[in-house]
Coordinates of C-alpha atoms in Angstrom, one line a residue:
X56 CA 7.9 -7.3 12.1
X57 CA 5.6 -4.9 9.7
X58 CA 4.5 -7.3 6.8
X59 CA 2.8 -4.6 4.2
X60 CA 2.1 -5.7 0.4
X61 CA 1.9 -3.2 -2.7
X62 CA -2.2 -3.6 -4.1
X63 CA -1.0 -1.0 -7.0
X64 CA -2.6 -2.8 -10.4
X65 CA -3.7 -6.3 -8.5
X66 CA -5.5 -7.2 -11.4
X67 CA -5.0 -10.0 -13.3
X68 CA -4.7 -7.4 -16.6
X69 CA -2.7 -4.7 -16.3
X70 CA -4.4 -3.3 -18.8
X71 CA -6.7 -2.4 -15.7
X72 CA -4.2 0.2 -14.0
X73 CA -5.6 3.0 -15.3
X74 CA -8.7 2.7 -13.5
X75 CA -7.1 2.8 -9.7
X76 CA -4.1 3.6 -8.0
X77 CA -3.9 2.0 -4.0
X78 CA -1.2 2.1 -2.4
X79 CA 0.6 -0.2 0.3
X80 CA -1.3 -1.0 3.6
X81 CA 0.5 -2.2 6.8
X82 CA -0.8 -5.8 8.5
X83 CA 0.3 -4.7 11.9
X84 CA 2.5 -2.3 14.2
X85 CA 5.8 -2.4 13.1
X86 CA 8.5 -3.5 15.8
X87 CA 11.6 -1.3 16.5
X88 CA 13.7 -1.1 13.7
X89 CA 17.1 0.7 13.5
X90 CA 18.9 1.9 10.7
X91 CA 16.1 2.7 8.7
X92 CA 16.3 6.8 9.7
X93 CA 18.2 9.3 7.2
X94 CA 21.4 11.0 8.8
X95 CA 19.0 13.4 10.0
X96 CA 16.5 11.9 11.3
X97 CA 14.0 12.2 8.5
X98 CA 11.7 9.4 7.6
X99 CA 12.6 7.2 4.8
X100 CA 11.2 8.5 1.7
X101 CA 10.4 5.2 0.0
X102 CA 6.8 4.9 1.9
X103 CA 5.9 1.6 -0.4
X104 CA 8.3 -0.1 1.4
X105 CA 8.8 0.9 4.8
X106 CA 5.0 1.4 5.4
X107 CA 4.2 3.0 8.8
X108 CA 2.3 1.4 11.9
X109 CA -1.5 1.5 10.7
X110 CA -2.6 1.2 14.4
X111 CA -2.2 4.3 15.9
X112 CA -3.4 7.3 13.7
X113 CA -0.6 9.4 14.8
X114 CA 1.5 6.9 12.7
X115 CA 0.2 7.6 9.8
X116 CA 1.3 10.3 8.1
X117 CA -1.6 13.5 8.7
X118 CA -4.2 10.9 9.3
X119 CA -5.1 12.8 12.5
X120 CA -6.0 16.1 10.1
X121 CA -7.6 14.1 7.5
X122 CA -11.2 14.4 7.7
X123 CA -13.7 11.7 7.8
X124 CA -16.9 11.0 5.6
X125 CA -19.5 8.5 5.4
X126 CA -21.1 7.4 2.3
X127 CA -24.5 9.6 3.4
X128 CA -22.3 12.8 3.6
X129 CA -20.6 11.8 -0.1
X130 CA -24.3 11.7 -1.9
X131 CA -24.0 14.7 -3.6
X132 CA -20.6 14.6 -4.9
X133 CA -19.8 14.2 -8.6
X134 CA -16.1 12.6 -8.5
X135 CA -14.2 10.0 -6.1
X136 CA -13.6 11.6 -3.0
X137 CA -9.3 12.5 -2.3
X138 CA -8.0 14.0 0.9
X139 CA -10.2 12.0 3.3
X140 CA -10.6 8.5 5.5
X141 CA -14.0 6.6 6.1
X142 CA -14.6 3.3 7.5
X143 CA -14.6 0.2 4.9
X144 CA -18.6 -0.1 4.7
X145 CA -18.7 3.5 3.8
X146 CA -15.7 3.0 1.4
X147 CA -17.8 0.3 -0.1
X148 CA -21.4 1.8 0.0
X149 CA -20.1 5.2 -1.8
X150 CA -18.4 2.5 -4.2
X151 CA -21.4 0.4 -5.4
X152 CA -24.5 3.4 -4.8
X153 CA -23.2 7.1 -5.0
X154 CA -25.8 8.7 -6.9
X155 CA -22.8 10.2 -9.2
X156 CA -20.2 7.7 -9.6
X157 CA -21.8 4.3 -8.3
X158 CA -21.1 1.1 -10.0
X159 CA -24.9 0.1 -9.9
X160 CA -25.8 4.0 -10.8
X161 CA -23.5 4.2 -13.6
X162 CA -22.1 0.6 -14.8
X163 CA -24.3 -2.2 -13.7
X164 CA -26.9 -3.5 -16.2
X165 CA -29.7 -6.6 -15.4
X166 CA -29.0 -9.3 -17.2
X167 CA -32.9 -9.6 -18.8
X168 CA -34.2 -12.4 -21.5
X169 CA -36.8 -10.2 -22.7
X170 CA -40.6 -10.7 -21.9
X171 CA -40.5 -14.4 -23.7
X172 CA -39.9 -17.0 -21.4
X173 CA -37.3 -19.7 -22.4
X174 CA -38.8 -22.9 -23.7
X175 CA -37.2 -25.3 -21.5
X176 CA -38.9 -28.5 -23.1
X177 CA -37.1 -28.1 -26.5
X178 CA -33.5 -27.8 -25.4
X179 CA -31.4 -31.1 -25.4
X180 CA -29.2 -30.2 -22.4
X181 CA -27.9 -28.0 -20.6
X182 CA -25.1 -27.3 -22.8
X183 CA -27.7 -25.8 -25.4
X184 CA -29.2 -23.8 -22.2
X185 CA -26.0 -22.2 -21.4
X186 CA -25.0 -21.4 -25.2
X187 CA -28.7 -19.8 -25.6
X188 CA -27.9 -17.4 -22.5
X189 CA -24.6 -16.8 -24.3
X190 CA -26.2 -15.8 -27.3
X191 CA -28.4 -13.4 -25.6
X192 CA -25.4 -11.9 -23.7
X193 CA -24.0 -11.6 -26.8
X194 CA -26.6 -9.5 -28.6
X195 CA -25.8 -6.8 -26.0
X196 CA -23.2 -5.7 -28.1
X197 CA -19.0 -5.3 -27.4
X198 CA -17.1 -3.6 -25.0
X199 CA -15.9 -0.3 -25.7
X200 CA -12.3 -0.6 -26.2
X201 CA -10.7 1.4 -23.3
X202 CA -11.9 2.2 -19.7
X203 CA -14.7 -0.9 -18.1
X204 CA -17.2 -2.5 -20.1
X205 CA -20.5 -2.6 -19.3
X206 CA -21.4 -4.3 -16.1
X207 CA -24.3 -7.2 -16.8
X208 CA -25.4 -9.4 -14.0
X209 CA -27.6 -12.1 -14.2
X210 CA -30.4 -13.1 -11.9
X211 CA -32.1 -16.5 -11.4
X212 CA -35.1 -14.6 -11.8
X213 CA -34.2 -13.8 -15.1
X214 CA -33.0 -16.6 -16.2
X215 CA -36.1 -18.6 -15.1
X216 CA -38.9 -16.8 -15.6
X217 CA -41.8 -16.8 -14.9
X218 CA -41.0 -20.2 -13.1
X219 CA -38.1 -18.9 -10.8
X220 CA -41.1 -16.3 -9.5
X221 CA -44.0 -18.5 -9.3
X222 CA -42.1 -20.6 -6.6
X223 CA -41.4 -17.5 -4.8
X224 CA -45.3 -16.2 -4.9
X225 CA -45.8 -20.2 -4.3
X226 CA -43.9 -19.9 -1.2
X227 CA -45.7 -16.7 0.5
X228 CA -49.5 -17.3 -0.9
X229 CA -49.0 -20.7 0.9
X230 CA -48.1 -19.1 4.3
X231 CA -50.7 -16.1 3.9
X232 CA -53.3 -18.5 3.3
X233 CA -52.7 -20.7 6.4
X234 CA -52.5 -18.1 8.6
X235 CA -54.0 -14.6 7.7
X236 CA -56.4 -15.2 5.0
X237 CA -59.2 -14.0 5.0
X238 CA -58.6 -11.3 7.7
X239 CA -55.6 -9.6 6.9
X240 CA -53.9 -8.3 3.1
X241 CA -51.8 -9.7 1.7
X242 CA -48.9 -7.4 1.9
X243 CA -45.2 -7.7 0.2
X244 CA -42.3 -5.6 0.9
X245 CA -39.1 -6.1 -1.9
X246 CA -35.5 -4.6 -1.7
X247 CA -33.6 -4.3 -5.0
X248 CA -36.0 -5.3 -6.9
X249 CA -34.0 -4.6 -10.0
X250 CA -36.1 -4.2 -13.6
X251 CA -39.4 -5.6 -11.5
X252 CA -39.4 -8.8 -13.1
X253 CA -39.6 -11.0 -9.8
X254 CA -42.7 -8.5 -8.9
X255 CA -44.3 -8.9 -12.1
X256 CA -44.3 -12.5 -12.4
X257 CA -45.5 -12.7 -8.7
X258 CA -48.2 -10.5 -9.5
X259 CA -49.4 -12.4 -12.6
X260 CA -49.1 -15.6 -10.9
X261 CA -51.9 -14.2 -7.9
X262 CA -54.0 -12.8 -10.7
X263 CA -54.1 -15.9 -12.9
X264 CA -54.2 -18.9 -10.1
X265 CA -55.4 -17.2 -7.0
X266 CA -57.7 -14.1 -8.1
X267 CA -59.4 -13.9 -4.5
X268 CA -55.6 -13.4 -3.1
X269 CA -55.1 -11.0 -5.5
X270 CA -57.6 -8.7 -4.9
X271 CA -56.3 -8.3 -1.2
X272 CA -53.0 -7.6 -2.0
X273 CA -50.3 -5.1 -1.9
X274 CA -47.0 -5.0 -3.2
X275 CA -44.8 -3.0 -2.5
X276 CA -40.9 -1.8 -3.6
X277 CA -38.4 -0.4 -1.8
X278 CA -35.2 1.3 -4.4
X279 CA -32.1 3.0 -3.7
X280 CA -31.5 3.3 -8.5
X281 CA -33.7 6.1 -9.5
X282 CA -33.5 5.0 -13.1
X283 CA -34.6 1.3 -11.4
X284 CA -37.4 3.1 -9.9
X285 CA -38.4 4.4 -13.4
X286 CA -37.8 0.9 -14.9
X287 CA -40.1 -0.7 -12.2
X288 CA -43.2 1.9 -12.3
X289 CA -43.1 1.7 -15.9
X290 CA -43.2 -2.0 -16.1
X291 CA -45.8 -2.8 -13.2
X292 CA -48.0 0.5 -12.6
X293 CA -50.3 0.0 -15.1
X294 CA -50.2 -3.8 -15.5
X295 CA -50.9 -4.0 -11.3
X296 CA -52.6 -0.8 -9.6
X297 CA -51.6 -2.8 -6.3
X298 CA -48.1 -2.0 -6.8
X299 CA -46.0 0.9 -5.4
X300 CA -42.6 1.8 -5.8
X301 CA -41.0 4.1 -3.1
X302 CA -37.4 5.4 -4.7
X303 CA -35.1 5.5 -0.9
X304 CA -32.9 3.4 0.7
X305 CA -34.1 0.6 3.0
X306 CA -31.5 2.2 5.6
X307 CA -33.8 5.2 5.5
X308 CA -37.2 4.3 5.3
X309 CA -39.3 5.5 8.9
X310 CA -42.9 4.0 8.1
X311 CA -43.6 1.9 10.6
X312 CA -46.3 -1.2 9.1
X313 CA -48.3 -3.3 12.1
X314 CA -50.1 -4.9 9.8
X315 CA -48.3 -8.8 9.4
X316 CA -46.5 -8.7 6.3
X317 CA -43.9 -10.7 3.9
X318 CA -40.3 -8.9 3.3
X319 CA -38.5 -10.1 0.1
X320 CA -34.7 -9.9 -0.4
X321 CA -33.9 -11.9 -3.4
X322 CA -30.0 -11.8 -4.3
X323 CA -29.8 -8.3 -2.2
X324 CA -27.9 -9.0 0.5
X325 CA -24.4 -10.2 -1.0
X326 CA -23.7 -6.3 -2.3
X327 CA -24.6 -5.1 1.5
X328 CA -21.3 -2.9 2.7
X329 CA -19.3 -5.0 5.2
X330 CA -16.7 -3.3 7.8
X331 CA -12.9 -5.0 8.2
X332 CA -12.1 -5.9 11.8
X333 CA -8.9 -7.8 13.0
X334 CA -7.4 -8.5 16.1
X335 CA -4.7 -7.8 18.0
X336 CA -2.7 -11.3 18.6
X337 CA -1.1 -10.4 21.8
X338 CA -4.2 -8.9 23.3
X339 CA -7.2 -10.3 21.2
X340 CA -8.4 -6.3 20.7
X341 CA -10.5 -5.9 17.7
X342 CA -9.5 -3.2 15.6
X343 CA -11.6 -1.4 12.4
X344 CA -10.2 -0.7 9.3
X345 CA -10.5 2.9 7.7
X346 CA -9.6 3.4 4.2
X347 CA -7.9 6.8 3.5
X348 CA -7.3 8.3 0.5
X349 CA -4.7 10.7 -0.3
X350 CA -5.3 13.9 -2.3
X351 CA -3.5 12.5 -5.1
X352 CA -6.1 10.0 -5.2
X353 CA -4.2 6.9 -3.9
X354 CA -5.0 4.4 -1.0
X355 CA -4.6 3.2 2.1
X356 CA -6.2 1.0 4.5
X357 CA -5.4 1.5 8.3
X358 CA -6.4 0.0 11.6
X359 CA -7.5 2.1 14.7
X360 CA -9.4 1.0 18.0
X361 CA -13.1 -0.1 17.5
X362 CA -15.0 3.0 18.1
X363 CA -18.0 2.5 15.3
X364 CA -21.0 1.4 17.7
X365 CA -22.2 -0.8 15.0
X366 CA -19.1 -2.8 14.5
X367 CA -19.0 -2.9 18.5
X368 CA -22.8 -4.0 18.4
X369 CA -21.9 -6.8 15.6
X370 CA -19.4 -7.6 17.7
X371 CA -21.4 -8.0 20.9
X372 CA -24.2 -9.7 19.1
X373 CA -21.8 -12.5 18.5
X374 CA -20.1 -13.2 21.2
X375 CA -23.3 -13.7 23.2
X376 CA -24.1 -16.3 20.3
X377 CA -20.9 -17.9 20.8
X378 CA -19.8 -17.2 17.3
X379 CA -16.2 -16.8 18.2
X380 CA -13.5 -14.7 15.9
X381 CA -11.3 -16.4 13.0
X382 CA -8.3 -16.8 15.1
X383 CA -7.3 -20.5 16.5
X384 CA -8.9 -20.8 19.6
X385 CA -5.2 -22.0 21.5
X386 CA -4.5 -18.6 20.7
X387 CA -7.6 -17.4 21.8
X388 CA -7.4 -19.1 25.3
X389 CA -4.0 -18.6 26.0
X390 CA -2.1 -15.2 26.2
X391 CA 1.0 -17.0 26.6
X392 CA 0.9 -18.7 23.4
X393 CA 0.0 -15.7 21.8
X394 CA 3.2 -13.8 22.9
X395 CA 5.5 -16.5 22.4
X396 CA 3.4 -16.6 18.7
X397 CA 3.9 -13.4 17.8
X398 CA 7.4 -12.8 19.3
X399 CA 8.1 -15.8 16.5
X400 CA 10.4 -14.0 13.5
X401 CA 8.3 -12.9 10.7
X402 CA 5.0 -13.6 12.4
X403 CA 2.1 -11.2 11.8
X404 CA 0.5 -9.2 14.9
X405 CA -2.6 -8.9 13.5
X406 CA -5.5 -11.3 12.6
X407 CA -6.0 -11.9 8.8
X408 CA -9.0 -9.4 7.5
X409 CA -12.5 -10.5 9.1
X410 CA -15.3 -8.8 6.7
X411 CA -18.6 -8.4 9.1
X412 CA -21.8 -8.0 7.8
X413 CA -22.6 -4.4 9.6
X414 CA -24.8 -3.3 6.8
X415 CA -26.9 -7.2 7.5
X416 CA -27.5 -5.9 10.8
X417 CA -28.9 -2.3 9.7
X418 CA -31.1 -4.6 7.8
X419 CA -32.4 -6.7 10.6
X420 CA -32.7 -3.6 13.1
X421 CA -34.8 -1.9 10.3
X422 CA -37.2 -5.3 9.9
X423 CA -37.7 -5.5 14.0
X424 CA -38.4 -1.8 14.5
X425 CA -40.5 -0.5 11.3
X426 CA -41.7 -4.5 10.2
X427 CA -42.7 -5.8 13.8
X428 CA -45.1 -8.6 12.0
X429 CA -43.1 -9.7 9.1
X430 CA -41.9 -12.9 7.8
X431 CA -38.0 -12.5 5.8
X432 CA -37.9 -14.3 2.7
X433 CA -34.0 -14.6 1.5
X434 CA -31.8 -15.9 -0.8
X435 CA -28.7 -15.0 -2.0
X436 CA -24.7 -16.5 -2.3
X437 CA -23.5 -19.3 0.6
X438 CA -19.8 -19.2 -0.7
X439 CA -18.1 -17.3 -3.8
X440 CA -14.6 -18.6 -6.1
X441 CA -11.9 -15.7 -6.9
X442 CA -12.8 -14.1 -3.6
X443 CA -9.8 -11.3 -1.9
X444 CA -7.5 -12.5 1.1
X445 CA -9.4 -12.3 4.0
X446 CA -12.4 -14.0 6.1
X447 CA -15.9 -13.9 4.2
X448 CA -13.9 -11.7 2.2
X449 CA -15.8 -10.3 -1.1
X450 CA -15.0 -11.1 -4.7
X451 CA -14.0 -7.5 -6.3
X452 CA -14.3 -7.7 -10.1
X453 CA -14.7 -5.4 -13.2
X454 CA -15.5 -6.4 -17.1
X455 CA -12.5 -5.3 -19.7
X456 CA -12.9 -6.1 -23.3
X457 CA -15.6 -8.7 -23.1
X458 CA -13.8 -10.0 -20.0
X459 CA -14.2 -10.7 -16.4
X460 CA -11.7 -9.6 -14.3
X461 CA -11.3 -10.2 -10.8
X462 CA -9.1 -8.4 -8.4
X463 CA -7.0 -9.1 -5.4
X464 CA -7.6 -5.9 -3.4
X465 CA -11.1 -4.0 -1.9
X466 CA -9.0 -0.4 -2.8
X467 CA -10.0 0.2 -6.3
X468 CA -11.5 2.9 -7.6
X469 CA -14.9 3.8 -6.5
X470 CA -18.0 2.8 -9.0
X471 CA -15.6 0.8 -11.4
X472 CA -16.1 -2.6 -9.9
X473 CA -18.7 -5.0 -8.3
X474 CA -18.5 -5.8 -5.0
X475 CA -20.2 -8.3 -3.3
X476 CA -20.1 -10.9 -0.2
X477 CA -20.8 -14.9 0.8
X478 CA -23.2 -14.8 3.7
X479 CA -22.8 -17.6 6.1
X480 CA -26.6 -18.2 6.8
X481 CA -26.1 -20.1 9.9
X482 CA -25.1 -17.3 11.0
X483 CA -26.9 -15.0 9.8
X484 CA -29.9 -16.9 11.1
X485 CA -28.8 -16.8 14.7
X486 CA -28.3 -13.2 14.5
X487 CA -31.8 -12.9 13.0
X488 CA -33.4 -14.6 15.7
X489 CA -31.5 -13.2 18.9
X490 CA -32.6 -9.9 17.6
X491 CA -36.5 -10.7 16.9
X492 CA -36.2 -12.1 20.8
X493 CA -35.2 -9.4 22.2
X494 CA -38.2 -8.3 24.5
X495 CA -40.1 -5.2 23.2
X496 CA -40.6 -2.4 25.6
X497 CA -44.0 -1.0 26.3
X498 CA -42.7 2.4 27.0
X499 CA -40.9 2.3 23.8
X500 CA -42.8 4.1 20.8
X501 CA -40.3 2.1 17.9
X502 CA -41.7 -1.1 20.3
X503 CA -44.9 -0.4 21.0
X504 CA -47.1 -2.7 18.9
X505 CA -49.7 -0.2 17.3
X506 CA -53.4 -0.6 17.9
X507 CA -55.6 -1.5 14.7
X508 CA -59.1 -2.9 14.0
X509 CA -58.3 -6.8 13.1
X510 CA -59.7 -10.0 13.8
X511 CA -57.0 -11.7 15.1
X512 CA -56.0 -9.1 17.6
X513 CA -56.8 -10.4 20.9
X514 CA -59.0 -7.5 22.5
X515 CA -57.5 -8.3 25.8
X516 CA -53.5 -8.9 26.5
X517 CA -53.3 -12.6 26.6
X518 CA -49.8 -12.6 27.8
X519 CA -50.5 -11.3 31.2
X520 CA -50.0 -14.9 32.9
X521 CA -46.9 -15.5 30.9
X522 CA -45.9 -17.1 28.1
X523 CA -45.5 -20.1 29.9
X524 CA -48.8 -20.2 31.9
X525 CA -50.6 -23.3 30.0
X526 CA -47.3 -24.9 30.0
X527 CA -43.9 -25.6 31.4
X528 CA -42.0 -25.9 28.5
X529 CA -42.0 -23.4 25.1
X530 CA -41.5 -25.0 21.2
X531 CA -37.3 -24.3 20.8
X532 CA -38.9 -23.5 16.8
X533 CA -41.1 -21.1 17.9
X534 CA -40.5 -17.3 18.7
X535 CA -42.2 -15.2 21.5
X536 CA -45.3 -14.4 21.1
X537 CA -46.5 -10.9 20.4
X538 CA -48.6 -9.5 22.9
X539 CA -52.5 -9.0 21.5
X540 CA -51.5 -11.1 19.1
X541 CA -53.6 -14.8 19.1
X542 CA -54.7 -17.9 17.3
X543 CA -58.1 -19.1 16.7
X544 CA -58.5 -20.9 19.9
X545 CA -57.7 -17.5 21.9
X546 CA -54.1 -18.4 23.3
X547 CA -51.2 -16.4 22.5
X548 CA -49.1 -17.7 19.2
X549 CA -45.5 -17.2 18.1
X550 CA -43.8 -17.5 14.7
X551 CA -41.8 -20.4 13.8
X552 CA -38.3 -19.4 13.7
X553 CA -36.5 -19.3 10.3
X554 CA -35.0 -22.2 8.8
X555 CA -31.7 -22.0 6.4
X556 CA -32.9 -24.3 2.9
X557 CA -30.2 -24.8 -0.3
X558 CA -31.1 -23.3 -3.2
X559 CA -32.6 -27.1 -4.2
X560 CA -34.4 -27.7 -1.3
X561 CA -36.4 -24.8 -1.4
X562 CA -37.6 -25.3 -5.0
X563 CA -38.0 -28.7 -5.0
X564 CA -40.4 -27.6 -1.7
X565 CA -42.4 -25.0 -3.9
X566 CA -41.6 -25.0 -7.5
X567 CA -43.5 -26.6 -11.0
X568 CA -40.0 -28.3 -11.8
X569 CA -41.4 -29.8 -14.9
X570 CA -41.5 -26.1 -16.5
X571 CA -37.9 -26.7 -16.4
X572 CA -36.8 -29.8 -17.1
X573 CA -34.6 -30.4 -20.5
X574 CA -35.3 -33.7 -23.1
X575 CA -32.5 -35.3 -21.1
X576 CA -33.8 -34.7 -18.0
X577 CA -31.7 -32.0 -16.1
X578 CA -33.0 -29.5 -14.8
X579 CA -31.0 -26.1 -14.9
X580 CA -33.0 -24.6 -12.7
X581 CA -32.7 -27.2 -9.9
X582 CA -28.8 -27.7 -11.1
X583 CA -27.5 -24.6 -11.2
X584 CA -26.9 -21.8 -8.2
X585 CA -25.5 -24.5 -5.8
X586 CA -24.0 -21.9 -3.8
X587 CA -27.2 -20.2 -3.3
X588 CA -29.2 -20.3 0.0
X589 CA -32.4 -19.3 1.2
X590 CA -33.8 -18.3 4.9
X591 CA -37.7 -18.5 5.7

């Protein structure tokens, strides 16, 4: 039986129906239904209600002649897109980064405290920590009355500084000095590095405490925000020569770097476009959703047959990693449970919404083809409240009148609201390493490990016996080794694999916690974030 729900105004304000219009989407095929057909033979009119089967385009009314897009093709245009369908993560991407329209571009401001750190040591608790940040939210001024405030999000950066920082540049100077110093620079790669704050205090903290690092090293920016870009050249160009700023997407960046290097991704990840799969419960086939969009401007979301190849590689990826789907695994196993399930009145045919990181794996792709000797250096949210129906399902929200609101649909209209995702870092760890093991291919020029003049590469291939050669068994913690690439006593050395660490953990690992600590001994920095994660 076809379950569909209206999304028009989902808000919790309805104040908020002016900024989007989404109509009905269908759950599943719709079984036979009689007596729903005019006299002659017309479809029912009253499409909210009798929504039709979003599984097969020819079921959806012209979806066959509506043309698709992708969030590369909608760059240059100046208003939402109407009369077309695209794949969720595109939906999304042209949501939160069209040049024209985007939320980040056009509504999204950086929390910042200005350059004067907070002095920790003379606030009684954290009660008088949270009303200072208050205060300073509040000298950004009032909403405007109608249409979305403006858009400020906060950073633990920013709220922390310089101290939040320091155990970042703690964290990295400690690995580049036990392995790479003094042969190789030191050399930093950060995504979204917002106002260059987290750069900047790295940067400082090298200058002041380890000069001789310093001198060696190279940081460098990767941004989509052109005005970011500008933000971030003024701010570090003439404070740090070292620094450089390249204004593209990470998705598009083609410069291959041998050299071993650190990638930074500090609270990046969580606004990465996700794609919708669900499944079929009589035949366990994964379907994607498509958004489509009317020309008079309202939504649709609709299922078709997996044909993407990078929800199909997602897809792939996991199932050799055993990471099964969200649907009960007696369902899973059995296909006669499943038909008696679904042949139960009112039962849905399809899975409830999966959201899969495809944009996560672009990412990774991008680190094991252009960053062959990197280390990742993550962090962002574990698990989010007021989150959308669905599996690692996104919290969609919008600021009205000096107030949050969060919505109960992904079809709102495009650059009005923040969207952003949980990660489950388990996961995301696997995924990491069962791509970085994949074994490179000689003949391949992305694979090929480029030649250059170094110390530590070995001038003959040390691999040629085999990994395994000098021993029978390999660390489990420790990746393959790159070929040429050795440790001081000549024999081929891998990476340790990456470790998942909560948001405590790591900082009680690398931070100066008593910069932090309030007269009644909390510690706000430690405290707060709890659903925060980091992989190194």
């Amino acid at each position: 039986m076809l379950l569909s729900r209206l999304s028009a105004s989902p808000c919790r304000s309805a104040a908020l129906h002016n900024f989007f219009r989404a109509s009905s989407y269908s759950t599943g095929p719709p079984k036979q239904r009689s007596g729903r057909r005019d006299q002659g033979g017309e479809d029912p009119t009253d499409r909210w209600n009798y929504n039709k089967s979003a599984l097969l385009p020819t079921s959806v009314e012209d979806l066959v002649n509506i043309p698709s897009v992708t969030a590369n093709e909608l760059e240059a245009e100046k208003q939402p897109p109407v009369g077309v369908k695209m794949l969720a993560r595109d939906f999304i991407e042209d949501s939160l980064y069209n040049p024209n329209y985007g939320y980040f571009p056009k509504q999204a401001t950086i929390f910042n405290t200005d350059t004067k750190p907070v002095d920790f040591s003379i606030l009684r608790d954290s009660v008088e920590f949270q009303e200072l940040i208050a205060q300073k939210y509040a000298d950004y001024g009032s909403d405007k009355y109608e249409g979305p405030g403006r858009q400020i999000w906060h950073t633990p950066t920013e709220l922390f500084k310089p101290y939040y920082a320091q155990a970042i540049a703690q964290c990295l100077v400690s690995e580049y000095l036990l392995k790479y110093f003094p042969y190789e620079d030191f050399i930093i790669y950060e995504i979204g590095a917002g106002n260059g704050t987290l750069a900047m205090d790295i940067l400082n903290y090298l200058q002041e405490f380890y000069p001789m690092v310093y001198e060696r090293t190279r940081y460098n920016i990767i941004e989509i925000s052109g005005s970011l870009v500008r933000q971030q050249k003024n701010k570090l160009y003439k404070a740090h020569p070292c620094a450089k700023v390249y204004h593209r997407s990470i998705f598009h960046w083609k410069t291959r770097e041998p050299a071993p290097c650190y990638f930074v991704a500090m609270e990046v990840i969580d606004n990465f476009a996700h794609d919708i799969v669900r499944y079929d419960l009589k035949t366990m086939q994964p379907y994607q959703g498509v958004v489509a969009i009317t020309k008079e401007g309202d939504f649709d979301m609709v299922y078709t047959p997996i044909t993407d190849p990078l929800i199909s590689s997602l897809l792939g990826i996991r199932a050799k990693l055993g990471h099964s789907p969200p649907v009960n695994k007696l369902l899973q196993s059995s296909s006669f449970l499943r038909s008696a399930y679904t042949n139960m009145p009112f039962a849905p045919n399809l899975s409830p919404e999966e959201y899969v990181p495809t944009r996560l794996l672009s990412l990774l792709r991008t680190l094991r083809t252009h960053f062959p000797r990197h280390r990742l250096l993550l962090s962002d949210f574990s698990s989010l409240p007021d989150t959308i129906p669905g599996v690692n399902a996104p919290v969609v929200q919008t600021r009205f009148r000096n107030t949050t609101i969060p919505c109960g649909t992904l079809l709102v209209k495009q650059g009005y609201f923040d969207i952003f995702f949980p990660t489950d870092f388990e996961r995301l760890r696997d995924m990491y390493e069962y791509l970085l093991s994949q074994p490179l291919n000689p003949k391949s020029t992305a694979d090929a490990i480029p030649s250059r003049s170094t110390p530590l590469v070995s001038t003959t291939s040390s691999l040629a016996l085999g990994t395994d050669f000098f021993s029978s068994t390999y660390p489990q913690d420790r990746r393959t080794p790159l070929d040429g690439v050795a440790s001081s006593s000549g024999l081929p050395v891998g990476e340790r694999k990456s470790n998942v660490f909560t948001h405590a953990e790591f900082l009680e690992t690398y931070a100066d916690l008593s910069k932090t600590r309030l007269r009644n001994g909390e510690n706000p920095m430690l405290d707060f974030y709890k659903n925060v994660k980091f992989l190194f």
